[in-house]
PDB file of N, CA and C in Angstrom:
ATOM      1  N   UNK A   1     -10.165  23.595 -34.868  1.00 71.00           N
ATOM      2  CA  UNK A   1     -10.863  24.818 -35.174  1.00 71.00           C
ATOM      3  C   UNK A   1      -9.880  25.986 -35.100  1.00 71.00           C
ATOM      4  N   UNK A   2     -10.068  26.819 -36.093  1.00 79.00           N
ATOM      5  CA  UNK A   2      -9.347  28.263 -36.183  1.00 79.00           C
ATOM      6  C   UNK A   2      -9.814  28.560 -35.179  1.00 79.00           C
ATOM      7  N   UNK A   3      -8.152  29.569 -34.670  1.00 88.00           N
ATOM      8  CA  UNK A   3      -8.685  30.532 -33.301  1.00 88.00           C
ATOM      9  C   UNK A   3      -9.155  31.646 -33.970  1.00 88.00           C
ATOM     10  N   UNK A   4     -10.101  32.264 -33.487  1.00 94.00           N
ATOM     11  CA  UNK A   4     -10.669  33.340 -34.030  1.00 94.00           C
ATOM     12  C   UNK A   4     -10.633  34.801 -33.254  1.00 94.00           C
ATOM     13  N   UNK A   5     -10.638  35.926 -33.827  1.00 95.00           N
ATOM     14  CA  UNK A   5     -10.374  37.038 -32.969  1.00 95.00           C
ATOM     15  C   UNK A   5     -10.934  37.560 -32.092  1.00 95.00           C
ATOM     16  N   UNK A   6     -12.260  36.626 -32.112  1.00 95.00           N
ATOM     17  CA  UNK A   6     -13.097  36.916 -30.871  1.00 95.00           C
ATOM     18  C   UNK A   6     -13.278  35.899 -29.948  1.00 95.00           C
ATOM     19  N   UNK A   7     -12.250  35.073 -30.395  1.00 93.00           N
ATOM     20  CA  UNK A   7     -12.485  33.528 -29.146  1.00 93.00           C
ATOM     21  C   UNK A   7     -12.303  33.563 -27.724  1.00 93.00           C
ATOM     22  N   UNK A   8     -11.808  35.240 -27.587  1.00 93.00           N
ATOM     23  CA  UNK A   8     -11.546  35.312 -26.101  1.00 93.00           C
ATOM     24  C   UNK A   8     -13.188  35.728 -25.257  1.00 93.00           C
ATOM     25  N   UNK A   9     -14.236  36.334 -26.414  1.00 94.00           N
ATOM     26  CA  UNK A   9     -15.401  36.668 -26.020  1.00 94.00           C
ATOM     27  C   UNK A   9     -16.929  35.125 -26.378  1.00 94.00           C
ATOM     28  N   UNK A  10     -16.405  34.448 -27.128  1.00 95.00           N
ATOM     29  CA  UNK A  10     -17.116  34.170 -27.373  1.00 95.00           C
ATOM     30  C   UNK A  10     -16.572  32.369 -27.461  1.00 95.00           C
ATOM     31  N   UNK A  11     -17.547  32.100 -26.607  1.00 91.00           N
ATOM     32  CA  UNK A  11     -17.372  30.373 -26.163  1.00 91.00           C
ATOM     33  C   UNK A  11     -18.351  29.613 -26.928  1.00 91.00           C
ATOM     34  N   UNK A  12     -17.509  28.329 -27.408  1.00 90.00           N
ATOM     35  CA  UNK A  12     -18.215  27.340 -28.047  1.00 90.00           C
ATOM     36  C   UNK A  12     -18.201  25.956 -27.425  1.00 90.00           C
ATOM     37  N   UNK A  13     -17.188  25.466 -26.269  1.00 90.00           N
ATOM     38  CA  UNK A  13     -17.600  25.031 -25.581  1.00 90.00           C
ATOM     39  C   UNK A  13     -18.543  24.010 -25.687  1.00 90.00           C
ATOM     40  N   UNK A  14     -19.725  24.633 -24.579  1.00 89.00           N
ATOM     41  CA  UNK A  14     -20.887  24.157 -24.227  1.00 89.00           C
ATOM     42  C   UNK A  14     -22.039  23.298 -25.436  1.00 89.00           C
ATOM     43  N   UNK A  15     -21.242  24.381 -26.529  1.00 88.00           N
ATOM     44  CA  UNK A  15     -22.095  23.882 -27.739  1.00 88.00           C
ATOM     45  C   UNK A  15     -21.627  22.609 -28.042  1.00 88.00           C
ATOM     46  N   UNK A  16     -20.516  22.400 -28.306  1.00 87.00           N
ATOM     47  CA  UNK A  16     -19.726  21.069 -28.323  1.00 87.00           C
ATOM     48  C   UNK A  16     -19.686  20.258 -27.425  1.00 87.00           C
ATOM     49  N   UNK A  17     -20.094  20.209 -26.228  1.00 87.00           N
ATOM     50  CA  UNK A  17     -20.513  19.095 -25.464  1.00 87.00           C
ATOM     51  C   UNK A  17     -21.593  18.708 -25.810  1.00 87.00           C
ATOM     52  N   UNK A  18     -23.002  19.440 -25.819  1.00 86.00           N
ATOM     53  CA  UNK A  18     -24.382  19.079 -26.630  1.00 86.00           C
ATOM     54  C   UNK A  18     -24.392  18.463 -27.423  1.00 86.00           C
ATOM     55  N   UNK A  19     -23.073  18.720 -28.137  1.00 85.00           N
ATOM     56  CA  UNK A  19     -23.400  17.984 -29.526  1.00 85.00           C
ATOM     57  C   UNK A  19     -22.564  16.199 -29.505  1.00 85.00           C
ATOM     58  N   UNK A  20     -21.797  16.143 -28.310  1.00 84.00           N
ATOM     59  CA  UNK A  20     -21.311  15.085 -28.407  1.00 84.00           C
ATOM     60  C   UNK A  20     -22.349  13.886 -27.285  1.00 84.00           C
ATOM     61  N   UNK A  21     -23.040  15.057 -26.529  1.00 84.00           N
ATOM     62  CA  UNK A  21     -24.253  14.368 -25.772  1.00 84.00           C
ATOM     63  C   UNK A  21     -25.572  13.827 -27.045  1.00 84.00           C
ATOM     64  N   UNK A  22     -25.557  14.290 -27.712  1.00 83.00           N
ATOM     65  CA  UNK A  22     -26.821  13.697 -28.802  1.00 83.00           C
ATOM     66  C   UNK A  22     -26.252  12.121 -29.422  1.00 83.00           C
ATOM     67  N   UNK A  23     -25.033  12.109 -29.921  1.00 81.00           N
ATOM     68  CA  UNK A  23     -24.369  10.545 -30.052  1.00 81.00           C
ATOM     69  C   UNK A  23     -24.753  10.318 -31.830  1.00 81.00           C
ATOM     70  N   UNK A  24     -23.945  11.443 -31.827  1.00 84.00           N
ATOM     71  CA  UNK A  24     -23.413  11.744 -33.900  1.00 84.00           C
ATOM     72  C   UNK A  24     -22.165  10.948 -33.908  1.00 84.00           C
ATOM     73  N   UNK A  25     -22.334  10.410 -34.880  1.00 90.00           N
ATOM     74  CA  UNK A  25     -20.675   9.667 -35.259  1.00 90.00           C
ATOM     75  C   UNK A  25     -19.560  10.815 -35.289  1.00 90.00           C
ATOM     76  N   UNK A  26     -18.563  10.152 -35.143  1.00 91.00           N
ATOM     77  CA  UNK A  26     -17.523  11.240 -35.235  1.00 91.00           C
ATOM     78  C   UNK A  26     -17.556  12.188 -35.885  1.00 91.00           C
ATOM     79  N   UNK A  27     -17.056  11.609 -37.050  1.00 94.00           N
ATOM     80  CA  UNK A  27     -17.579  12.726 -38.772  1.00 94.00           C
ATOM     81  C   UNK A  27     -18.523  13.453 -38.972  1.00 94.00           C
ATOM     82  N   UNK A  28     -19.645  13.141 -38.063  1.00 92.00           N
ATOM     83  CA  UNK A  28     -20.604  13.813 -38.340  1.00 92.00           C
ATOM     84  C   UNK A  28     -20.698  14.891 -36.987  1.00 92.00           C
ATOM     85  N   UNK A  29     -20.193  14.857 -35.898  1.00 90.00           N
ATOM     86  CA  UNK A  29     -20.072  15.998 -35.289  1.00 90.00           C
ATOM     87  C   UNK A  29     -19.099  16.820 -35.372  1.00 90.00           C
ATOM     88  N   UNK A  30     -18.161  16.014 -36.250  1.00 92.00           N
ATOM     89  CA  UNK A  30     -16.914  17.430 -36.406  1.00 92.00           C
ATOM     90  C   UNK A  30     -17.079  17.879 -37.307  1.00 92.00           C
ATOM     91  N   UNK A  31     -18.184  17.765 -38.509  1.00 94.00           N
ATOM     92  CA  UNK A  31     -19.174  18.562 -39.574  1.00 94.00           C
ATOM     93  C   UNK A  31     -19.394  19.293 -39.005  1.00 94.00           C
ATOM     94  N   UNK A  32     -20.960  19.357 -38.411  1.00 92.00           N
ATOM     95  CA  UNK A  32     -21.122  20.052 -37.287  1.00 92.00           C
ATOM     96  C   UNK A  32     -20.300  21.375 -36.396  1.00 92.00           C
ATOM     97  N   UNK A  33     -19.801  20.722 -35.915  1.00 92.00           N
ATOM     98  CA  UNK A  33     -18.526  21.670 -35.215  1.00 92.00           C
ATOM     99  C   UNK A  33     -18.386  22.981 -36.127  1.00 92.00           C
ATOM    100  N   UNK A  34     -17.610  22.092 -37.420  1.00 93.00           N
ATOM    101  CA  UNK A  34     -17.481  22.995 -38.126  1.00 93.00           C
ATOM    102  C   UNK A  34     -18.124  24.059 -38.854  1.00 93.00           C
ATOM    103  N   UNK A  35     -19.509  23.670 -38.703  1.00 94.00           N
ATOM    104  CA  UNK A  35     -20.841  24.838 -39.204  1.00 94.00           C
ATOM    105  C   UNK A  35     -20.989  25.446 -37.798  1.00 94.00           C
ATOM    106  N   UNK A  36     -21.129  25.279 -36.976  1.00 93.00           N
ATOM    107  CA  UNK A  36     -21.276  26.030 -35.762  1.00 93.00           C
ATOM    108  C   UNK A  36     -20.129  26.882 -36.096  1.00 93.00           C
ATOM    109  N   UNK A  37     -18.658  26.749 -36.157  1.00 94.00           N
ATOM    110  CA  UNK A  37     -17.835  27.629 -36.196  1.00 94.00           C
ATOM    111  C   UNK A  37     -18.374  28.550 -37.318  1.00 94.00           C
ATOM    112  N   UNK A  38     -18.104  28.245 -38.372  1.00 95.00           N
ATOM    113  CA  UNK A  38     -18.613  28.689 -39.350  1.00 95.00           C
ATOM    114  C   UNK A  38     -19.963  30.159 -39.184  1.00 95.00           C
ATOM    115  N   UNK A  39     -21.170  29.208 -39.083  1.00 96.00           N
ATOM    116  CA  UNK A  39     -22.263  30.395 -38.565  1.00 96.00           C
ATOM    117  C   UNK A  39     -22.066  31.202 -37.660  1.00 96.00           C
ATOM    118  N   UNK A  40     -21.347  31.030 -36.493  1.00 96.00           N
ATOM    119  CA  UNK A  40     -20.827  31.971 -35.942  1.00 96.00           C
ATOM    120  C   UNK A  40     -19.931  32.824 -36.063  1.00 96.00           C
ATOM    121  N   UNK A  41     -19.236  32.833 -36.905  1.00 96.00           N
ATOM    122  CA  UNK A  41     -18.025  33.591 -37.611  1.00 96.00           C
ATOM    123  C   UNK A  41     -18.837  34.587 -38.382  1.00 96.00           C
ATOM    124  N   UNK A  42     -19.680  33.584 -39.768  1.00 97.00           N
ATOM    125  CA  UNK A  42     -20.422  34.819 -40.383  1.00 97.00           C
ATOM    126  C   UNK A  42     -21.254  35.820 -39.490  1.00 97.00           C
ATOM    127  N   UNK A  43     -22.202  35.429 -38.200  1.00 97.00           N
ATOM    128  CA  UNK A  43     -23.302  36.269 -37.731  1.00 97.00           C
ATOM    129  C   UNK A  43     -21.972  37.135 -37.084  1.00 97.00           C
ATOM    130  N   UNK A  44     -20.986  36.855 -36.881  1.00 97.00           N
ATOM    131  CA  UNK A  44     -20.565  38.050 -35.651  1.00 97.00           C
ATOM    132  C   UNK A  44     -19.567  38.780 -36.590  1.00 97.00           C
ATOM    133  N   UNK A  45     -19.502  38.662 -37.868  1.00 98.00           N
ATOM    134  CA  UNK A  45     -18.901  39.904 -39.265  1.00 98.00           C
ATOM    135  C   UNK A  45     -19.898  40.652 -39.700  1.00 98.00           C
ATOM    136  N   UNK A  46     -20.932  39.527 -39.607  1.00 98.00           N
ATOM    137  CA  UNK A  46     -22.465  40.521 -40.023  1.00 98.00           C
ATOM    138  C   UNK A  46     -22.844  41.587 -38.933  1.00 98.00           C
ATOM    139  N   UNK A  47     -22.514  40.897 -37.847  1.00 97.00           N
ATOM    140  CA  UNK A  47     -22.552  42.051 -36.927  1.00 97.00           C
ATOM    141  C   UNK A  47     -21.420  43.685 -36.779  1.00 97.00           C
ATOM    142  N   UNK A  48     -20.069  43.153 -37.425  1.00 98.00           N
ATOM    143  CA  UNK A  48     -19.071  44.119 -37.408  1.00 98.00           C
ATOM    144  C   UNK A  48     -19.632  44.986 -38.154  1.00 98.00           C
ATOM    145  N   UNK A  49     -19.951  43.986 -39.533  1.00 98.00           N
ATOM    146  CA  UNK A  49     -19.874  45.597 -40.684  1.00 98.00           C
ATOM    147  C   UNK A  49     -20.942  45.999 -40.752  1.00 98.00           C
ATOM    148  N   UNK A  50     -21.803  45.699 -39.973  1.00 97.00           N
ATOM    149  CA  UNK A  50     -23.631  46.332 -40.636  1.00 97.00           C
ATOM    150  C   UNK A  50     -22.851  47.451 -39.304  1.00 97.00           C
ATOM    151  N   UNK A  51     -22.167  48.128 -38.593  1.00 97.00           N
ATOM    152  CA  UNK A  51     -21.747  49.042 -37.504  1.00 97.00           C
ATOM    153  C   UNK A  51     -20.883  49.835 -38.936  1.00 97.00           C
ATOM    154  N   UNK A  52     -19.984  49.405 -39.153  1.00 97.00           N
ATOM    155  CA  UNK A  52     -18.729  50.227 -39.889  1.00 97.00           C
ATOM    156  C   UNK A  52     -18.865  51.015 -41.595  1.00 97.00           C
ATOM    157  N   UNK A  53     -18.796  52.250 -41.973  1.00 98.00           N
ATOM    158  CA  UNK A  53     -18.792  52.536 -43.329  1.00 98.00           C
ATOM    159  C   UNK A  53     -17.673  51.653 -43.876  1.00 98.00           C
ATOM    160  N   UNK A  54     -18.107  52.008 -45.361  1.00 98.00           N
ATOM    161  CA  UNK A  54     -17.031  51.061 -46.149  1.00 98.00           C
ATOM    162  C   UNK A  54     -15.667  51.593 -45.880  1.00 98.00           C
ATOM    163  N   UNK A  55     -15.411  52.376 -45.866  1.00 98.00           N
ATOM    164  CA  UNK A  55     -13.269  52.770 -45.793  1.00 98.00           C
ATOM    165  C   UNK A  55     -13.292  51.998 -44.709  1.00 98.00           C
ATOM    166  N   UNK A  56     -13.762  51.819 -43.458  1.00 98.00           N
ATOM    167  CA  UNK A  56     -13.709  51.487 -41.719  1.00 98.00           C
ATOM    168  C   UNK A  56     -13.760  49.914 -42.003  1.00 98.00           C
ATOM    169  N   UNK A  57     -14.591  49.118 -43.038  1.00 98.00           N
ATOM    170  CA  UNK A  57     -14.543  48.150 -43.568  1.00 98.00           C
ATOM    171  C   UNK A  57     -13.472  46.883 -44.080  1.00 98.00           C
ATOM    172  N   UNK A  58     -12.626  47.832 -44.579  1.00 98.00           N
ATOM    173  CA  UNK A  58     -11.863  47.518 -46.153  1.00 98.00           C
ATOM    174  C   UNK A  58     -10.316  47.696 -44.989  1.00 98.00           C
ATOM    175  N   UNK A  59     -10.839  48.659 -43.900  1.00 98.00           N
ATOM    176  CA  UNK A  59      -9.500  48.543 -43.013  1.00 98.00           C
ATOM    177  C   UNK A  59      -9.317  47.293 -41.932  1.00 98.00           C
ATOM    178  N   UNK A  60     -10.758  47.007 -41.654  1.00 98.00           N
ATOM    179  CA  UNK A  60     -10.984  46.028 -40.783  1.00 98.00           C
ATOM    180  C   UNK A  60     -10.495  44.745 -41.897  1.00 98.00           C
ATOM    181  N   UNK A  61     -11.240  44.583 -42.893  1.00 98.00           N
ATOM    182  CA  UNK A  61     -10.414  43.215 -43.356  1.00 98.00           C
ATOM    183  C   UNK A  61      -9.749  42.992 -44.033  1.00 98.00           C
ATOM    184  N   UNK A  62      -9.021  44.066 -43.652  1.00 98.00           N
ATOM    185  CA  UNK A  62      -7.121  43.973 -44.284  1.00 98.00           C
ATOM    186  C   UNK A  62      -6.298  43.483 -43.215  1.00 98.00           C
ATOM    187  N   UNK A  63      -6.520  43.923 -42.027  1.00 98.00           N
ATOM    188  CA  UNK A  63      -6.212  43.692 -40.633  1.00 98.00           C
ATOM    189  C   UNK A  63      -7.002  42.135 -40.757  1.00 98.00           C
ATOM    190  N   UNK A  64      -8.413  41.763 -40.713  1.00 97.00           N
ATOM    191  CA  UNK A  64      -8.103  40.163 -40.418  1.00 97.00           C
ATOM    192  C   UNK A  64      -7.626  39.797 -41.386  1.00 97.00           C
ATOM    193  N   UNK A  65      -7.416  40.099 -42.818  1.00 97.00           N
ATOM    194  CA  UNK A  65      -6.399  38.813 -43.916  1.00 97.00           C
ATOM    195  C   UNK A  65      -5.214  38.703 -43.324  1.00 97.00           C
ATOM    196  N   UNK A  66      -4.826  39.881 -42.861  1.00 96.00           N
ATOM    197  CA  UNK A  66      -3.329  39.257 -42.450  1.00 96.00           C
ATOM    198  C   UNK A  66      -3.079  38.377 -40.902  1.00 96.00           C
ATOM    199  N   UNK A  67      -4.549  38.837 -40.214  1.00 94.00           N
ATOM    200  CA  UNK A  67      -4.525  37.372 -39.235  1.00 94.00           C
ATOM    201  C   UNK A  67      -3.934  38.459 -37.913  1.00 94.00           C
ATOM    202  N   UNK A  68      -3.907  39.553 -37.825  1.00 96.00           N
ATOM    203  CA  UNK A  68      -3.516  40.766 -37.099  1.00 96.00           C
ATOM    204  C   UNK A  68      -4.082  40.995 -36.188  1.00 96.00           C
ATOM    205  N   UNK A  69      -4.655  39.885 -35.086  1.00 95.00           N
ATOM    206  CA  UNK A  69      -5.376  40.293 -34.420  1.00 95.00           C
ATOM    207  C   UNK A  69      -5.292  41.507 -33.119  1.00 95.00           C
ATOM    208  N   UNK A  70      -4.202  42.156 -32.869  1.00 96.00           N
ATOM    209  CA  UNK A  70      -4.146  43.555 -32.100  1.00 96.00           C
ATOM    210  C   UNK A  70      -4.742  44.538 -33.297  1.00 96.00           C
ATOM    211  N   UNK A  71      -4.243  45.223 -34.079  1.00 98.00           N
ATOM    212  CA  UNK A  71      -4.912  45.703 -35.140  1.00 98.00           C
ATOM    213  C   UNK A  71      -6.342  45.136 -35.352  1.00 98.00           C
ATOM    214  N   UNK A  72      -6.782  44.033 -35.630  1.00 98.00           N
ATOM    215  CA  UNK A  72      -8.159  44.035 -35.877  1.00 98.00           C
ATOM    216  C   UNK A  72      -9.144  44.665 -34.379  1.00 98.00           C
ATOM    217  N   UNK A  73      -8.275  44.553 -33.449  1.00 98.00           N
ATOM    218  CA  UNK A  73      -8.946  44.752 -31.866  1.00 98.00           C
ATOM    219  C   UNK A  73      -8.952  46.632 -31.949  1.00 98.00           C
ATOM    220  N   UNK A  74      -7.791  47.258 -31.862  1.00 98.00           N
ATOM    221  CA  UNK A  74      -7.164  48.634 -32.412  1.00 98.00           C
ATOM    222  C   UNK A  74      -8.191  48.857 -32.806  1.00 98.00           C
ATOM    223  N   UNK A  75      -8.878  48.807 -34.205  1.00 98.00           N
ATOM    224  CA  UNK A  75      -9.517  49.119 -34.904  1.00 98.00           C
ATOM    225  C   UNK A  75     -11.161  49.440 -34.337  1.00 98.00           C
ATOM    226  N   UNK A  76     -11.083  48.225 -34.473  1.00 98.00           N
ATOM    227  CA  UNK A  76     -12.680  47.908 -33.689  1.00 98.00           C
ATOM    228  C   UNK A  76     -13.096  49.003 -32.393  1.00 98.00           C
ATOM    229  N   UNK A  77     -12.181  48.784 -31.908  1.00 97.00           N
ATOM    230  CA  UNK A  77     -12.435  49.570 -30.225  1.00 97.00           C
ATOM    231  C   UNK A  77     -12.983  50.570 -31.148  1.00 97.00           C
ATOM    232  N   UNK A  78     -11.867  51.769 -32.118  1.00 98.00           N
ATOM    233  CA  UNK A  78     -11.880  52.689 -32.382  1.00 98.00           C
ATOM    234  C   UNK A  78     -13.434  53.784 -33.028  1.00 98.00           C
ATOM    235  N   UNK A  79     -13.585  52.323 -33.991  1.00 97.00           N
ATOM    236  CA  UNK A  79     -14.552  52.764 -34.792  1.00 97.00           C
ATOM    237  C   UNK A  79     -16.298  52.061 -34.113  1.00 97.00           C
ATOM    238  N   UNK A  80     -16.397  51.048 -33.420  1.00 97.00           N
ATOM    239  CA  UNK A  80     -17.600  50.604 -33.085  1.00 97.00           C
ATOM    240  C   UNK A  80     -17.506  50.652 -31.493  1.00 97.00           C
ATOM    241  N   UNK A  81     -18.703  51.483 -31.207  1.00 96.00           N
ATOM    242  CA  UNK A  81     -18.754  51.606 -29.441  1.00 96.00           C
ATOM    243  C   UNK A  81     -19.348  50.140 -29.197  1.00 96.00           C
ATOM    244  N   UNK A  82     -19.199  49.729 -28.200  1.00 97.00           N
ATOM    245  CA  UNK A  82     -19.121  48.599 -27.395  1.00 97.00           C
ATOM    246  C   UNK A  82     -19.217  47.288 -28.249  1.00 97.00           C
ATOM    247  N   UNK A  83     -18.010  47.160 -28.483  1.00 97.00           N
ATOM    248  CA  UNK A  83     -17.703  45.922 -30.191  1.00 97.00           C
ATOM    249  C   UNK A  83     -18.153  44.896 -29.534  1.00 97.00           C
ATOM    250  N   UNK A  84     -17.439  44.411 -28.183  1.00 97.00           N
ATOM    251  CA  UNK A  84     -16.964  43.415 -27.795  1.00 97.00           C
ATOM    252  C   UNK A  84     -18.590  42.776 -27.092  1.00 97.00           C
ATOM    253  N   UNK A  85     -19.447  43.525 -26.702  1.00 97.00           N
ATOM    254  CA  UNK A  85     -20.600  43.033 -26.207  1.00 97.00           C
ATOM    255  C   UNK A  85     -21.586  42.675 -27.889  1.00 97.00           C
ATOM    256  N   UNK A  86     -21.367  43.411 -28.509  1.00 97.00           N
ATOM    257  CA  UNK A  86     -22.207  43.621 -30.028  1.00 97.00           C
ATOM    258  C   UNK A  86     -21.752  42.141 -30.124  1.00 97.00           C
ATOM    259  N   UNK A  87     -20.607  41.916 -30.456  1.00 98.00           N
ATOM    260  CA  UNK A  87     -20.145  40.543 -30.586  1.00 98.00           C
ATOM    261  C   UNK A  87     -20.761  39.373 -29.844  1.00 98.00           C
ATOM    262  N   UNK A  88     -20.784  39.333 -28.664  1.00 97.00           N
ATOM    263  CA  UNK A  88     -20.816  38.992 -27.901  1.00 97.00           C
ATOM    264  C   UNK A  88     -22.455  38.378 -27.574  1.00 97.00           C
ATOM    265  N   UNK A  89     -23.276  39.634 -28.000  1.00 97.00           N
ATOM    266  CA  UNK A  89     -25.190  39.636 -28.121  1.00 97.00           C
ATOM    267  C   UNK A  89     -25.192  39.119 -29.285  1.00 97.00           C
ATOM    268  N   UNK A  90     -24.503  39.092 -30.167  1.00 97.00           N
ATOM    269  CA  UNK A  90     -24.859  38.152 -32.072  1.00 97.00           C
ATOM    270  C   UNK A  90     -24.669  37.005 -31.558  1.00 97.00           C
ATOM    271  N   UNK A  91     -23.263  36.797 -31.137  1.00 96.00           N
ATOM    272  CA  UNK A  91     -22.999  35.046 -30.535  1.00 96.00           C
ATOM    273  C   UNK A  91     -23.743  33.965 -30.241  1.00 96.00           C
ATOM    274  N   UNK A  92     -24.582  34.545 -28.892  1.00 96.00           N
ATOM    275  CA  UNK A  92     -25.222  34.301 -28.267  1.00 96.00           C
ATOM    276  C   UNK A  92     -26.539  34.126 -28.815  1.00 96.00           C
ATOM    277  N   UNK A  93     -26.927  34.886 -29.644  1.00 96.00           N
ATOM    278  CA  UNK A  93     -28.727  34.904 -30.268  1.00 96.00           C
ATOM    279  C   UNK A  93     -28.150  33.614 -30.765  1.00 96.00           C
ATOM    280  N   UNK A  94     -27.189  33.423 -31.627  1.00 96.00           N
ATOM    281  CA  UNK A  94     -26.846  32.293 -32.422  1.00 96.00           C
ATOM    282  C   UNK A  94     -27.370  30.830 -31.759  1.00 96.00           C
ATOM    283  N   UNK A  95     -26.012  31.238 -30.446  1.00 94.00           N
ATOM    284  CA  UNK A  95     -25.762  29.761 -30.018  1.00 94.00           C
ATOM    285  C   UNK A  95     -27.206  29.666 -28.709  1.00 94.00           C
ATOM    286  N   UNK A  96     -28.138  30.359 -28.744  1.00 95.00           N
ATOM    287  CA  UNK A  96     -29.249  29.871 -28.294  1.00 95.00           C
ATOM    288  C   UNK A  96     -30.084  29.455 -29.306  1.00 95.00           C
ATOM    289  N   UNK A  97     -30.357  29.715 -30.337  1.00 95.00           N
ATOM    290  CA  UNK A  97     -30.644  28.780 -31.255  1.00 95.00           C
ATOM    291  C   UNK A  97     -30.492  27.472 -31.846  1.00 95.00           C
ATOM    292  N   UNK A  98     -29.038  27.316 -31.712  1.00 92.00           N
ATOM    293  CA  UNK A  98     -28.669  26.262 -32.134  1.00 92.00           C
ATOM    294  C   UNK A  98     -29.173  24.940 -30.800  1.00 92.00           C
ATOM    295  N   UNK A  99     -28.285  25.477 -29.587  1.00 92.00           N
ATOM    296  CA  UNK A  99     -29.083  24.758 -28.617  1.00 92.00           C
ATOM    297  C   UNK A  99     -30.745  24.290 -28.330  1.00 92.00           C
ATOM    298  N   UNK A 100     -31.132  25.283 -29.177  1.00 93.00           N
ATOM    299  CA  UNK A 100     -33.059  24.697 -29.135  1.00 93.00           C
ATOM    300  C   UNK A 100     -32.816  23.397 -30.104  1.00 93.00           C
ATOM    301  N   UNK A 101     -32.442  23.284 -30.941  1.00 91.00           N
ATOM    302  CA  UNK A 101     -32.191  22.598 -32.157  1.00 91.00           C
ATOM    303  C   UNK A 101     -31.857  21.398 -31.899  1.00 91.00           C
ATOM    304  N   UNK A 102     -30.829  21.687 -30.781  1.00 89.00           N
ATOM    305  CA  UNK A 102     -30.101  20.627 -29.957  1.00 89.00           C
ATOM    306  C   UNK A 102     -31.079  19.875 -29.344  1.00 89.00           C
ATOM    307  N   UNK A 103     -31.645  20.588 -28.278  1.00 88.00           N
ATOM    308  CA  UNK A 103     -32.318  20.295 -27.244  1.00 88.00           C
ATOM    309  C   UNK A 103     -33.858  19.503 -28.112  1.00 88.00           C
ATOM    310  N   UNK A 104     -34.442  20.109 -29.334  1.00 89.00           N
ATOM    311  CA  UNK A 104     -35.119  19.129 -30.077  1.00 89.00           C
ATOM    312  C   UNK A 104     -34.854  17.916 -30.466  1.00 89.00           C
ATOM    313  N   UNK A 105     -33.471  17.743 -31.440  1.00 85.00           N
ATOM    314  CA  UNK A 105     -33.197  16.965 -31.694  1.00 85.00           C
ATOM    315  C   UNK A 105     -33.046  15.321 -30.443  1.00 85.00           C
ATOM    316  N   UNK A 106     -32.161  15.926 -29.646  1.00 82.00           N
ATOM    317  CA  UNK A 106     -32.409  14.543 -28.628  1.00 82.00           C
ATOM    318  C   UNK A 106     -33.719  14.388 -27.721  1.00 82.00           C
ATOM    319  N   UNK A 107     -34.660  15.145 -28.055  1.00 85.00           N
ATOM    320  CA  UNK A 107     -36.193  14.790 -27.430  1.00 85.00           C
ATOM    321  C   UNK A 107     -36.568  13.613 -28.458  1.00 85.00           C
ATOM    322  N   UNK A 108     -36.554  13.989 -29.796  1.00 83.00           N
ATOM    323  CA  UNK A 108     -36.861  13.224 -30.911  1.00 83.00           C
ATOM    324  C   UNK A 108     -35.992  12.073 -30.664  1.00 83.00           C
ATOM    325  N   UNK A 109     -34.874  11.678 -30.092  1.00 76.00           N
ATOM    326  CA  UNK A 109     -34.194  10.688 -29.801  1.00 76.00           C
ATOM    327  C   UNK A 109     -34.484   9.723 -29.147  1.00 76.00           C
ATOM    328  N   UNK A 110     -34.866  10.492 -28.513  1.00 75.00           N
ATOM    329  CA  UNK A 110     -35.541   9.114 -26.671  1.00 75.00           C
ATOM    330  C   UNK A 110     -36.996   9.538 -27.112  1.00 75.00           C
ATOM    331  N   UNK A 111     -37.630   9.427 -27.911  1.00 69.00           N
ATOM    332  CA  UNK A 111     -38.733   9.238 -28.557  1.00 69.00           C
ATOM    333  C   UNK A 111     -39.412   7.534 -29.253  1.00 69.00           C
TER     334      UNK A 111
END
């Protein structure tokens, strides 16, 4: 998995043990994996820019194309008050969701 610029706030972890506790074939949890990364990447950009006008935008992801992560941090602080929790509350709505999902799925298991 890509490190991502918020991997220092935001843990996936836990999610990835769940998912290796349900008993998906390989391939099919490192699918997985990879949509978890994935959805979480999009909800916590959806979270950046629905905060930032477009110029504040277009600066932010010029800074992540080039993979800049002090600059993408720089930035952020600058223009969105408390980024790192905003981030942080999207994450989380996420990955409690997904865990219900989880937590369904292996009820339906030992069923």
């Amino acid at each position: 998995m890509k490190q991502r610029f918020y991997s220092h706030i935001v843990e996936l972890d836990t999610l990835i043990v769940e998912l290796e506790e349900v008993g998906f074939e390989e391939h099919e949890k490192d699918h997985l994996v990879r949509l978890v990364d994935s959805s979480i990447y999009h909800k916590v950009m959806d979270a950046i820019m629905s905060e930032m006008n477009d110029t504040d935008k277009i600066i932010f992801l010029e800074f992540l194309s080039r993979d800049d992560h002090t600059k993408v941090w720089e930035h952020l602080h600058k223009k969105v008050e408390n980024i790192e929790d905003k981030i942080k509350l999207a994450a989380d709505e996420l990955k409690a969701e997904l865990q219900k999902d989880l937590a369904d799925v292996k009820a339906k298991a030992s069923d």
